């Protein structure tokens, strides 16, 4: 199967890294498969067939048949068929389905300001209580030659 994968890469003019990116798999995993170290798993085969729908699964798995699927005969499309069918909308129907969005900007601004004030006051009280409890114990200065000096304020 590694030979068929290599042939597919050649036909699609892809590098193993690019194919791994397209399939969303690790590059090393695909490299191990192509080198023969690992065998491809179901996930790899499934991703290959999903990303490349023209690839023939029989050829990929067993080596039988052609690399790519035969193109299926096109269905007869009559000229009366349109992409959207017979959809007719009046202006009233189109405008009646628009959502009504009415918000008061002042209410939004006041709620934002209130939440910001609350958050600021909480942060200030936390900072004050932290500063009151904290005191400087030690300062360490490290020099470029990896030597250091420790200072202990209040202990001289």
Short mmCIF file of C-alpha atoms in Angstrom, two decimals:
data_model
loop_
_atom_site.label_atom_id
_atom_site.label_comp_id
_atom_site.label_asym_id
_atom_site.label_seq_id
_atom_site.Cartn_x
_atom_site.Cartn_y
_atom_site.Cartn_z
CA UNK A 1 0.00 0.00 0.00
CA UNK A 2 2.94 2.35 0.60
CA UNK A 3 3.76 2.10 -3.12
CA UNK A 4 0.20 3.09 -4.02
CA UNK A 5 0.38 6.04 -1.63
CA UNK A 6 3.66 7.12 -3.22
CA UNK A 7 2.13 6.80 -6.69
CA UNK A 8 -0.87 8.86 -5.57
CA UNK A 9 1.49 11.55 -4.25
CA UNK A 10 3.29 11.61 -7.60
CA UNK A 11 0.06 11.82 -9.59
CA UNK A 12 -1.30 14.62 -7.40
CA UNK A 13 2.11 16.34 -7.35
CA UNK A 14 2.06 16.53 -3.56
CA UNK A 15 4.85 16.25 -1.05
CA UNK A 16 4.31 13.97 1.94
CA UNK A 17 4.34 17.03 4.21
CA UNK A 18 1.65 18.77 2.14
CA UNK A 19 -0.53 15.64 2.10
CA UNK A 20 -0.18 15.30 5.88
CA UNK A 21 -1.28 18.92 6.27
CA UNK A 22 -4.27 18.41 3.96
CA UNK A 23 -5.34 15.29 5.85
CA UNK A 24 -4.73 16.87 9.25
CA UNK A 25 -2.32 14.19 10.42
CA UNK A 26 1.22 14.36 11.76
CA UNK A 27 3.92 14.56 9.12
CA UNK A 28 6.03 11.98 10.92
CA UNK A 29 3.13 9.50 10.85
CA UNK A 30 2.86 9.74 7.07
CA UNK A 31 6.63 9.53 6.74
CA UNK A 32 6.66 6.29 8.76
CA UNK A 33 3.96 4.83 6.50
CA UNK A 34 5.82 5.78 3.32
CA UNK A 35 9.08 4.34 4.66
CA UNK A 36 7.38 1.05 5.51
CA UNK A 37 7.89 1.35 9.26
CA UNK A 38 4.13 1.55 9.96
CA UNK A 39 1.08 0.37 8.10
CA UNK A 40 -1.68 2.86 7.32
CA UNK A 41 -4.68 2.72 9.63
CA UNK A 42 -8.36 3.09 8.94
CA UNK A 43 -8.31 6.79 9.90
CA UNK A 44 -5.71 7.61 7.26
CA UNK A 45 -7.60 5.72 4.55
CA UNK A 46 -10.86 7.37 5.56
CA UNK A 47 -9.31 10.85 5.52
CA UNK A 48 -7.71 10.19 2.13
CA UNK A 49 -11.01 9.07 0.60
CA UNK A 50 -12.88 11.99 2.18
CA UNK A 51 -10.42 14.67 1.03
CA UNK A 52 -9.94 13.09 -2.39
CA UNK A 53 -13.36 11.76 -3.44
CA UNK A 54 -12.15 10.89 -6.94
CA UNK A 55 -9.62 8.40 -5.50
CA UNK A 56 -10.69 4.80 -6.05
CA UNK A 57 -10.91 3.00 -2.69
CA UNK A 58 -10.50 -0.43 -4.31
CA UNK A 59 -7.25 0.64 -5.93
CA UNK A 60 -5.97 2.24 -2.73
CA UNK A 61 -6.70 -0.78 -0.54
CA UNK A 62 -6.21 -3.77 -2.86
CA UNK A 63 -4.39 -2.37 -5.88
CA UNK A 64 -7.16 -3.50 -8.25
CA UNK A 65 -8.74 -1.16 -10.74
CA UNK A 66 -7.75 2.33 -11.74
CA UNK A 67 -6.33 5.03 -9.49
CA UNK A 68 -9.30 7.32 -9.98
CA UNK A 69 -13.00 6.50 -10.11
CA UNK A 70 -14.78 6.47 -13.45
CA UNK A 71 -16.82 9.62 -13.95
CA UNK A 72 -20.51 8.89 -13.45
CA UNK A 73 -22.96 9.75 -16.23
CA UNK A 74 -24.58 13.12 -15.73
CA UNK A 75 -28.26 13.32 -14.99
CA UNK A 76 -30.57 14.96 -17.52
CA UNK A 77 -31.38 18.43 -16.35
CA UNK A 78 -34.36 20.08 -17.93
CA UNK A 79 -34.34 23.74 -18.70
CA UNK A 80 -37.36 24.30 -16.46
CA UNK A 81 -35.42 23.35 -13.36
CA UNK A 82 -33.86 26.28 -11.57
CA UNK A 83 -31.51 26.42 -8.69
CA UNK A 84 -34.09 27.81 -6.28
CA UNK A 85 -37.32 26.40 -7.71
CA UNK A 86 -40.43 28.55 -7.78
CA UNK A 87 -39.82 30.79 -4.82
CA UNK A 88 -41.64 34.06 -5.01
CA UNK A 89 -41.51 36.54 -2.20
CA UNK A 90 -43.32 39.78 -1.94
CA UNK A 91 -41.81 42.85 -0.38
CA UNK A 92 -44.17 42.49 2.57
CA UNK A 93 -42.98 38.96 3.35
CA UNK A 94 -39.34 39.95 3.12
CA UNK A 95 -39.71 42.95 5.42
CA UNK A 96 -42.06 41.26 7.88
CA UNK A 97 -39.41 38.68 8.79
CA UNK A 98 -36.74 41.21 9.75
CA UNK A 99 -35.97 41.02 13.46
CA UNK A 100 -36.83 44.06 15.48
CA UNK A 101 -33.85 45.22 17.50
CA UNK A 102 -34.59 48.12 19.74
CA UNK A 103 -32.26 48.72 22.64
CA UNK A 104 -31.70 51.74 24.73
CA UNK A 105 -28.05 52.75 24.47
CA UNK A 106 -28.24 54.69 27.73
CA UNK A 107 -29.25 51.53 29.62
CA UNK A 108 -26.34 49.60 28.14
CA UNK A 109 -23.85 52.39 28.91
CA UNK A 110 -25.06 52.73 32.50
CA UNK A 111 -24.84 48.98 33.13
CA UNK A 112 -21.31 48.90 31.71
CA UNK A 113 -20.26 51.87 33.84
CA UNK A 114 -21.78 50.32 36.95
CA UNK A 115 -19.97 47.03 36.43
CA UNK A 116 -16.68 48.83 35.77
CA UNK A 117 -17.04 50.91 38.93
CA UNK A 118 -17.80 47.80 40.96
CA UNK A 119 -14.80 45.97 39.50
CA UNK A 120 -12.50 48.95 40.11
CA UNK A 121 -13.56 49.29 43.75
CA UNK A 122 -13.01 45.57 44.36
CA UNK A 123 -9.55 45.72 42.79
CA UNK A 124 -8.61 48.79 44.87
CA UNK A 125 -9.68 47.15 48.13
CA UNK A 126 -7.74 43.98 47.27
CA UNK A 127 -4.63 45.99 46.42
CA UNK A 128 -4.85 48.01 49.66
CA UNK A 129 -5.23 44.92 51.82
CA UNK A 130 -2.34 43.20 50.03
CA UNK A 131 -0.06 46.20 50.48
CA UNK A 132 -0.84 46.45 54.18
CA UNK A 133 0.05 42.79 54.77
CA UNK A 134 3.14 42.71 52.58
CA UNK A 135 6.59 43.90 53.50
CA UNK A 136 9.92 43.59 51.74
CA UNK A 137 12.01 40.69 53.08
CA UNK A 138 14.88 40.18 50.65
CA UNK A 139 16.46 41.65 47.50
CA UNK A 140 18.69 39.41 45.39
CA UNK A 141 21.00 40.89 42.76
CA UNK A 142 22.48 38.42 40.27
CA UNK A 143 25.52 39.50 38.26
CA UNK A 144 26.63 38.40 34.79
CA UNK A 145 29.34 36.13 36.27
CA UNK A 146 26.55 34.28 38.16
CA UNK A 147 27.59 35.70 41.50
CA UNK A 148 24.89 37.26 43.65
CA UNK A 149 24.31 39.45 46.66
CA UNK A 150 21.36 39.25 49.05
CA UNK A 151 20.07 42.30 50.92
CA UNK A 152 17.72 41.98 53.85
CA UNK A 153 16.14 45.39 54.60
CA UNK A 154 15.96 46.12 58.31
CA UNK A 155 18.74 43.61 59.12
CA UNK A 156 22.02 45.45 58.87
#
